[in-house]
PDB file of C-alpha atoms and ligand atoms in Angstrom:
ATOM      1  CA  UNK A   1     103.148  91.474  86.337  1.00  0.00           C
ATOM      2  CA  UNK A   2     102.675  92.770  82.823  1.00  0.00           C
ATOM      3  CA  UNK A   3     102.845  95.823  80.629  1.00  0.00           C
ATOM      4  CA  UNK A   4      99.628  97.438  79.450  1.00  0.00           C
ATOM      5  CA  UNK A   5      99.713  98.903  75.942  1.00  0.00           C
ATOM      6  CA  UNK A   6      97.091 101.609  75.447  1.00  0.00           C
ATOM      7  CA  UNK A   7      97.188 102.414  71.749  1.00  0.00           C
ATOM      8  CA  UNK A   8      94.329 102.768  69.276  1.00  0.00           C
ATOM      9  CA  UNK A   9      96.335 101.927  66.168  1.00  0.00           C
ATOM     10  CA  UNK A  10      96.032  98.159  66.036  1.00  0.00           C
ATOM     11  CA  UNK A  11      99.153  97.566  63.929  1.00  0.00           C
ATOM     12  CA  UNK A  12     101.267  99.689  66.232  1.00  0.00           C
ATOM     13  CA  UNK A  13      99.829  98.010  69.318  1.00  0.00           C
ATOM     14  CA  UNK A  14     100.443  94.530  67.936  1.00  0.00           C
ATOM     15  CA  UNK A  15     103.968  95.422  66.921  1.00  0.00           C
ATOM     16  CA  UNK A  16     104.704  96.719  70.417  1.00  0.00           C
ATOM     17  CA  UNK A  17     103.204  93.596  71.906  1.00  0.00           C
ATOM     18  CA  UNK A  18     105.297  91.361  69.663  1.00  0.00           C
ATOM     19  CA  UNK A  19     108.532  93.165  70.517  1.00  0.00           C
ATOM     20  CA  UNK A  20     107.842  93.352  74.236  1.00  0.00           C
ATOM     21  CA  UNK A  21     106.795  89.712  74.406  1.00  0.00           C
ATOM     22  CA  UNK A  22     109.994  88.844  72.588  1.00  0.00           C
ATOM     23  CA  UNK A  23     111.908  90.755  75.285  1.00  0.00           C
ATOM     24  CA  UNK A  24     110.245  88.696  77.988  1.00  0.00           C
ATOM     25  CA  UNK A  25     107.378  90.948  79.074  1.00  0.00           C
ATOM     26  CA  UNK A  26     103.794  89.834  79.330  1.00  0.00           C
ATOM     27  CA  UNK A  27     101.469  92.256  77.573  1.00  0.00           C
ATOM     28  CA  UNK A  28      97.889  93.347  77.780  1.00  0.00           C
ATOM     29  CA  UNK A  29      96.246  95.662  75.233  1.00  0.00           C
ATOM     30  CA  UNK A  30      93.606  98.368  75.333  1.00  0.00           C
ATOM     31  CA  UNK A  31      92.503 100.134  72.147  1.00  0.00           C
ATOM     32  CA  UNK A  32      90.797 103.193  73.595  1.00  0.00           C
ATOM     33  CA  UNK A  33      91.247 105.398  76.623  1.00  0.00           C
ATOM     34  CA  UNK A  34      88.188 104.203  78.460  1.00  0.00           C
ATOM     35  CA  UNK A  35      89.227 100.557  78.314  1.00  0.00           C
ATOM     36  CA  UNK A  36      92.796 101.582  79.121  1.00  0.00           C
ATOM     37  CA  UNK A  37      91.726 103.400  82.267  1.00  0.00           C
ATOM     38  CA  UNK A  38      89.484 100.546  83.352  1.00  0.00           C
ATOM     39  CA  UNK A  39      92.224  97.959  82.872  1.00  0.00           C
ATOM     40  CA  UNK A  40      94.879 100.071  84.553  1.00  0.00           C
ATOM     41  CA  UNK A  41      92.697 100.589  87.621  1.00  0.00           C
ATOM     42  CA  UNK A  42      91.632  96.949  87.852  1.00  0.00           C
ATOM     43  CA  UNK A  43      95.086  95.396  87.432  1.00  0.00           C
ATOM     44  CA  UNK A  44      98.477  96.102  88.917  1.00  0.00           C
ATOM     45  CA  UNK A  45     100.606  96.496  85.826  1.00  0.00           C
ATOM     46  CA  UNK A  46     104.334  96.768  86.036  1.00  0.00           C
ATOM     47  CA  UNK A  47     104.227  99.633  83.555  1.00  0.00           C
ATOM     48  CA  UNK A  48     101.823 101.319  81.119  1.00  0.00           C
ATOM     49  CA  UNK A  49     102.666 102.466  77.591  1.00  0.00           C
ATOM     50  CA  UNK A  50     100.194 105.214  76.911  1.00  0.00           C
ATOM     51  CA  UNK A  51      99.467 106.717  73.523  1.00  0.00           C
ATOM     52  CA  UNK A  52      98.410 110.350  73.727  1.00  0.00           C
ATOM     53  CA  UNK A  53      95.676 110.621  71.099  1.00  0.00           C
ATOM     54  CA  UNK A  54      93.066 108.039  71.934  1.00  0.00           C
ATOM     55  CA  UNK A  55      89.337 107.674  71.356  1.00  0.00           C
ATOM     56  CA  UNK A  56      86.962 108.252  74.308  1.00  0.00           C
ATOM     57  CA  UNK A  57      89.502 109.374  76.914  1.00  0.00           C
ATOM     58  CA  UNK A  58      92.831 110.833  75.758  1.00  0.00           C
ATOM     59  CA  UNK A  59      96.173 109.915  77.272  1.00  0.00           C
ATOM     60  CA  UNK A  60      96.458 113.062  79.394  1.00  0.00           C
ATOM     61  CA  UNK A  61      93.058 112.575  80.971  1.00  0.00           C
ATOM     62  CA  UNK A  62      93.659 108.857  81.484  1.00  0.00           C
ATOM     63  CA  UNK A  63      96.928 109.580  83.249  1.00  0.00           C
ATOM     64  CA  UNK A  64      95.343 112.266  85.421  1.00  0.00           C
ATOM     65  CA  UNK A  65      92.550 109.932  86.533  1.00  0.00           C
ATOM     66  CA  UNK A  66      94.954 107.038  87.073  1.00  0.00           C
ATOM     67  CA  UNK A  67      97.195 109.151  89.320  1.00  0.00           C
ATOM     68  CA  UNK A  68      94.290 109.898  91.643  1.00  0.00           C
ATOM     69  CA  UNK A  69      94.378 106.217  92.561  1.00  0.00           C
ATOM     70  CA  UNK A  70      97.648 104.593  91.543  1.00  0.00           C
ATOM     71  CA  UNK A  71     101.334 105.177  90.888  1.00  0.00           C
ATOM     72  CA  UNK A  72     101.825 102.624  88.105  1.00  0.00           C
ATOM     73  CA  UNK A  73     104.794 103.833  85.988  1.00  0.00           C
ATOM     74  CA  UNK A  74     103.653 105.437  82.722  1.00  0.00           C
ATOM     75  CA  UNK A  75     105.596 106.099  79.532  1.00  0.00           C
ATOM     76  CA  UNK A  76     103.650 108.376  77.238  1.00  0.00           C
ATOM     77  CA  UNK A  77     103.972 107.966  73.496  1.00  0.00           C
ATOM     78  CA  UNK A  78     103.509 111.218  71.614  1.00  0.00           C
ATOM     79  CA  UNK A  79     103.638 112.284  67.983  1.00  0.00           C
ATOM     80  CA  UNK A  80     106.474 114.671  67.145  1.00  0.00           C
ATOM     81  CA  UNK A  81     104.284 117.767  66.909  1.00  0.00           C
ATOM     82  CA  UNK A  82     102.642 117.231  70.268  1.00  0.00           C
ATOM     83  CA  UNK A  83     105.303 118.984  72.325  1.00  0.00           C
ATOM     84  CA  UNK A  84     102.781 120.918  74.403  1.00  0.00           C
ATOM     85  CA  UNK A  85     100.981 117.729  75.193  1.00  0.00           C
ATOM     86  CA  UNK A  86     104.244 116.169  76.230  1.00  0.00           C
ATOM     87  CA  UNK A  87     104.584 118.887  78.859  1.00  0.00           C
ATOM     88  CA  UNK A  88     101.007 118.314  79.963  1.00  0.00           C
ATOM     89  CA  UNK A  89     101.681 114.600  80.145  1.00  0.00           C
ATOM     90  CA  UNK A  90     104.533 115.050  82.557  1.00  0.00           C
ATOM     91  CA  UNK A  91     102.446 117.481  84.591  1.00  0.00           C
ATOM     92  CA  UNK A  92      99.660 114.945  85.056  1.00  0.00           C
ATOM     93  CA  UNK A  93     102.146 112.381  86.280  1.00  0.00           C
ATOM     94  CA  UNK A  94     103.591 110.442  83.338  1.00  0.00           C
ATOM     95  CA  UNK A  95     107.087 109.251  84.254  1.00  0.00           C
ATOM     96  CA  UNK A  96     108.625 109.499  80.813  1.00  0.00           C
ATOM     97  CA  UNK A  97     107.663 110.177  77.207  1.00  0.00           C
ATOM     98  CA  UNK A  98     108.871 109.076  73.850  1.00  0.00           C
ATOM     99  CA  UNK A  99     108.144 110.794  70.553  1.00  0.00           C
ATOM    100  CA  UNK A 100     106.899 108.718  67.631  1.00  0.00           C
ATOM    101  CA  UNK A 101     108.393 107.344  65.527  1.00  0.00           C
ATOM    102  CA  UNK A 102     110.923 105.718  67.836  1.00  0.00           C
ATOM    103  CA  UNK A 103     113.331 102.828  67.584  1.00  0.00           C
ATOM    104  CA  UNK A 104     112.262  99.762  69.529  1.00  0.00           C
ATOM    105  CA  UNK A 105     115.686  99.651  71.230  1.00  0.00           C
ATOM    106  CA  UNK A 106     115.049 103.157  72.533  1.00  0.00           C
ATOM    107  CA  UNK A 107     111.682 102.148  73.958  1.00  0.00           C
ATOM    108  CA  UNK A 108     113.121  99.030  75.596  1.00  0.00           C
ATOM    109  CA  UNK A 109     115.932 101.107  77.109  1.00  0.00           C
ATOM    110  CA  UNK A 110     113.407 103.581  78.540  1.00  0.00           C
ATOM    111  CA  UNK A 111     111.281 100.755  79.941  1.00  0.00           C
ATOM    112  CA  UNK A 112     114.287  99.132  81.607  1.00  0.00           C
ATOM    113  CA  UNK A 113     115.492 102.437  83.037  1.00  0.00           C
ATOM    114  CA  UNK A 114     112.076 103.295  84.453  1.00  0.00           C
ATOM    115  CA  UNK A 115     111.539  99.851  85.967  1.00  0.00           C
ATOM    116  CA  UNK A 116     114.986  99.987  87.544  1.00  0.00           C
ATOM    117  CA  UNK A 117     114.202 103.391  89.047  1.00  0.00           C
ATOM    118  CA  UNK A 118     110.887 102.196  90.427  1.00  0.00           C
ATOM    119  CA  UNK A 119     112.431  99.054  91.911  1.00  0.00           C
ATOM    120  CA  UNK A 120     115.049 101.109  93.689  1.00  0.00           C
ATOM    121  CA  UNK A 121     112.386 103.366  95.161  1.00  0.00           C
ATOM    122  CA  UNK A 122     110.521 100.294  96.333  1.00  0.00           C
ATOM    123  CA  UNK A 123     113.518  98.982  98.205  1.00  0.00           C
ATOM    124  CA  UNK A 124     112.666 101.133 101.183  1.00  0.00           C
ATOM    125  CA  UNK A 125     114.159  99.547 104.252  1.00  0.00           C
ATOM    126  CA  UNK A 126     112.460 101.435 107.027  1.00  0.00           C
ATOM    127  CA  UNK A 127     108.733 101.791 107.549  1.00  0.00           C
ATOM    128  CA  UNK A 128     107.096 103.980 110.125  1.00  0.00           C
ATOM    129  CA  UNK A 129     103.424 104.150 110.954  1.00  0.00           C
ATOM    130  CA  UNK A 130     102.300 106.026 114.019  1.00  0.00           C
ATOM    131  CA  UNK A 131     104.307 104.594 116.907  1.00  0.00           C
ATOM    132  CA  UNK A 132     105.372 101.522 114.971  1.00  0.00           C
ATOM    133  CA  UNK A 133     108.757 101.401 113.257  1.00  0.00           C
ATOM    134  CA  UNK A 134     110.115  98.468 111.277  1.00  0.00           C
ATOM    135  CA  UNK A 135     113.605  97.988 109.871  1.00  0.00           C
ATOM    136  CA  UNK A 136     113.132  95.347 107.242  1.00  0.00           C
ATOM    137  CA  UNK A 137     116.667  94.047 106.578  1.00  0.00           C
ATOM    138  CA  UNK A 138     117.503  93.754 110.264  1.00  0.00           C
ATOM    139  CA  UNK A 139     114.024  92.409 111.010  1.00  0.00           C
ATOM    140  CA  UNK A 140     113.634  94.759 113.934  1.00  0.00           C
ATOM    141  CA  UNK A 141     110.288  96.045 115.134  1.00  0.00           C
ATOM    142  CA  UNK A 142     109.758  98.943 117.515  1.00  0.00           C
ATOM    143  CA  UNK A 143     106.593 100.045 119.236  1.00  0.00           C
ATOM    144  CA  UNK A 144     106.506 103.207 121.302  1.00  0.00           C
ATOM    145  CA  UNK A 145     110.291 103.338 120.856  1.00  0.00           C
ATOM    146  CA  UNK A 146     110.855  99.960 122.489  1.00  0.00           C
ATOM    147  CA  UNK A 147     112.115  97.026 120.480  1.00  0.00           C
ATOM    148  CA  UNK A 148     109.729  94.095 120.413  1.00  0.00           C
ATOM    149  CA  UNK A 149     110.866  90.568 119.579  1.00  0.00           C
ATOM    150  CA  UNK A 150     108.641  89.087 116.910  1.00  0.00           C
ATOM    151  CA  UNK A 151     108.662  85.719 115.203  1.00  0.00           C
ATOM    152  CA  UNK A 152     109.202  85.650 111.435  1.00  0.00           C
ATOM    153  CA  UNK A 153     105.493  85.317 110.728  1.00  0.00           C
ATOM    154  CA  UNK A 154     104.493  88.019 113.188  1.00  0.00           C
ATOM    155  CA  UNK A 155     107.087  90.330 111.675  1.00  0.00           C
ATOM    156  CA  UNK A 156     105.922  89.701 108.093  1.00  0.00           C
ATOM    157  CA  UNK A 157     102.288  90.200 109.064  1.00  0.00           C
ATOM    158  CA  UNK A 158     102.959  93.484 110.849  1.00  0.00           C
ATOM    159  CA  UNK A 159     105.245  94.689 108.040  1.00  0.00           C
ATOM    160  CA  UNK A 160     102.459  94.083 105.536  1.00  0.00           C
ATOM    161  CA  UNK A 161     100.033  96.193 107.593  1.00  0.00           C
ATOM    162  CA  UNK A 162     102.609  98.953 108.119  1.00  0.00           C
ATOM    163  CA  UNK A 163     103.521  99.048 104.419  1.00  0.00           C
ATOM    164  CA  UNK A 164      99.854  99.542 103.626  1.00  0.00           C
ATOM    165  CA  UNK A 165      99.835 102.554 105.913  1.00  0.00           C
ATOM    166  CA  UNK A 166      96.292 102.461 107.270  1.00  0.00           C
ATOM    167  CA  UNK A 167      94.647 100.896 104.220  1.00  0.00           C
ATOM    168  CA  UNK A 168      92.615  97.745 104.781  1.00  0.00           C
ATOM    169  CA  UNK A 169      94.478  94.549 103.895  1.00  0.00           C
ATOM    170  CA  UNK A 170      92.129  91.689 103.138  1.00  0.00           C
ATOM    171  CA  UNK A 171      92.438  88.365 104.889  1.00  0.00           C
ATOM    172  CA  UNK A 172      93.109  86.675 101.539  1.00  0.00           C
ATOM    173  CA  UNK A 173      95.907  89.100 100.706  1.00  0.00           C
ATOM    174  CA  UNK A 174      97.433  88.482 104.119  1.00  0.00           C
ATOM    175  CA  UNK A 175      97.252  84.711 103.638  1.00  0.00           C
ATOM    176  CA  UNK A 176      98.722  85.067 100.187  1.00  0.00           C
ATOM    177  CA  UNK A 177     101.560  87.431 101.065  1.00  0.00           C
ATOM    178  CA  UNK A 178     102.544  86.202 104.521  1.00  0.00           C
ATOM    179  CA  UNK A 179     101.734  82.503 104.370  1.00  0.00           C
ATOM    180  CA  UNK A 180     101.889  82.026 100.602  1.00  0.00           C
ATOM    181  CA  UNK A 181      98.463  80.415 100.408  1.00  0.00           C
ATOM    182  CA  UNK A 182      96.450  81.085  97.320  1.00  0.00           C
ATOM    183  CA  UNK A 183      92.729  80.831  96.839  1.00  0.00           C
ATOM    184  CA  UNK A 184      90.248  80.436  99.661  1.00  0.00           C
ATOM    185  CA  UNK A 185      91.726  78.871 102.713  1.00  0.00           C
ATOM    186  CA  UNK A 186      89.385  78.447 105.606  1.00  0.00           C
ATOM    187  CA  UNK A 187      91.640  78.960 108.548  1.00  0.00           C
ATOM    188  CA  UNK A 188      91.691  81.453 111.355  1.00  0.00           C
ATOM    189  CA  UNK A 189      95.480  81.556 111.367  1.00  0.00           C
ATOM    190  CA  UNK A 190      95.461  85.282 110.555  1.00  0.00           C
ATOM    191  CA  UNK A 191      93.203  86.000 113.520  1.00  0.00           C
ATOM    192  CA  UNK A 192      95.496  84.015 115.805  1.00  0.00           C
ATOM    193  CA  UNK A 193      98.578  85.949 114.706  1.00  0.00           C
ATOM    194  CA  UNK A 194      96.794  89.281 114.993  1.00  0.00           C
ATOM    195  CA  UNK A 195      96.072  88.283 118.579  1.00  0.00           C
ATOM    196  CA  UNK A 196      99.767  87.494 119.163  1.00  0.00           C
ATOM    197  CA  UNK A 197     100.670  90.970 117.883  1.00  0.00           C
ATOM    198  CA  UNK A 198      98.059  92.637 120.068  1.00  0.00           C
ATOM    199  CA  UNK A 199      99.421  90.760 123.093  1.00  0.00           C
ATOM    200  CA  UNK A 200     103.038  91.608 122.397  1.00  0.00           C
ATOM    201  CA  UNK A 201     102.366  95.251 121.573  1.00  0.00           C
ATOM    202  CA  UNK A 202      99.722  96.397 124.044  1.00  0.00           C
ATOM    203  CA  UNK A 203      97.508  99.078 122.568  1.00  0.00           C
ATOM    204  CA  UNK A 204      98.728  98.582 119.000  1.00  0.00           C
ATOM    205  CA  UNK A 205      96.038 100.112 116.776  1.00  0.00           C
ATOM    206  CA  UNK A 206      95.262  97.057 114.628  1.00  0.00           C
ATOM    207  CA  UNK A 207      91.615  97.372 113.664  1.00  0.00           C
ATOM    208  CA  UNK A 208      89.473  94.465 112.551  1.00  0.00           C
ATOM    209  CA  UNK A 209      87.359  95.362 109.531  1.00  0.00           C
ATOM    210  CA  UNK A 210      84.591  92.802 109.815  1.00  0.00           C
ATOM    211  CA  UNK A 211      84.234  90.483 106.881  1.00  0.00           C
ATOM    212  CA  UNK A 212      87.181  92.084 105.091  1.00  0.00           C
ATOM    213  CA  UNK A 213      90.472  92.121 106.916  1.00  0.00           C
ATOM    214  CA  UNK A 214      92.637  94.337 109.057  1.00  0.00           C
ATOM    215  CA  UNK A 215      94.186  97.781 109.048  1.00  0.00           C
ATOM    216  CA  UNK A 216      96.192 100.036 111.278  1.00  0.00           C
ATOM    217  CA  UNK A 217      94.104 102.802 112.829  1.00  0.00           C
TER     218      UNK A 217
HETATM  219 CA1   CA B 301      96.568 107.319  68.735  1.00  0.00          CA
END
């Protein structure tokens, strides 16, 4: 988890990086909009600091394109006279903005506030997908309104699929997030547990995506 700084002024970018690193954040830098967009789509950053006026792709356009794919929190950095652009920035999905010049304490406070807000939103306790319902803190799973008793591993595996709401979850991601394996593990343990789930919840729409992973249909 890291913060991406998209800022074309090298001195400013390096200063931000220095301060953020000092505050305990890992940082990545992009010096134009094109590179910024590429990096923000390829990596899951905790947050993006996005300058408005950038070469190649400006901050507004970057944010608009990013939001078509991802919800990474964005704080837009604008010059004082770019009030209209500030409005545009919020319209294309930036979460907050800060006018330059700003005090570093102010930026850090905004970052902390935004991350806190996002973390609270992420603490969703109940997930529903089709006829599957999961209550995470009580570790209860329901299928077709009947409670099903699942083992810890079965529960975690199903919760991962439900949280992804129909998107394919790769076998490696499943191994990583449910079993905590990293790298390539050649084991069919995922397959075995998918079979357990299919047996316990007859008709559950877990689809096998050959060569990739699994998803809920
Ligand atoms: Ca700039």
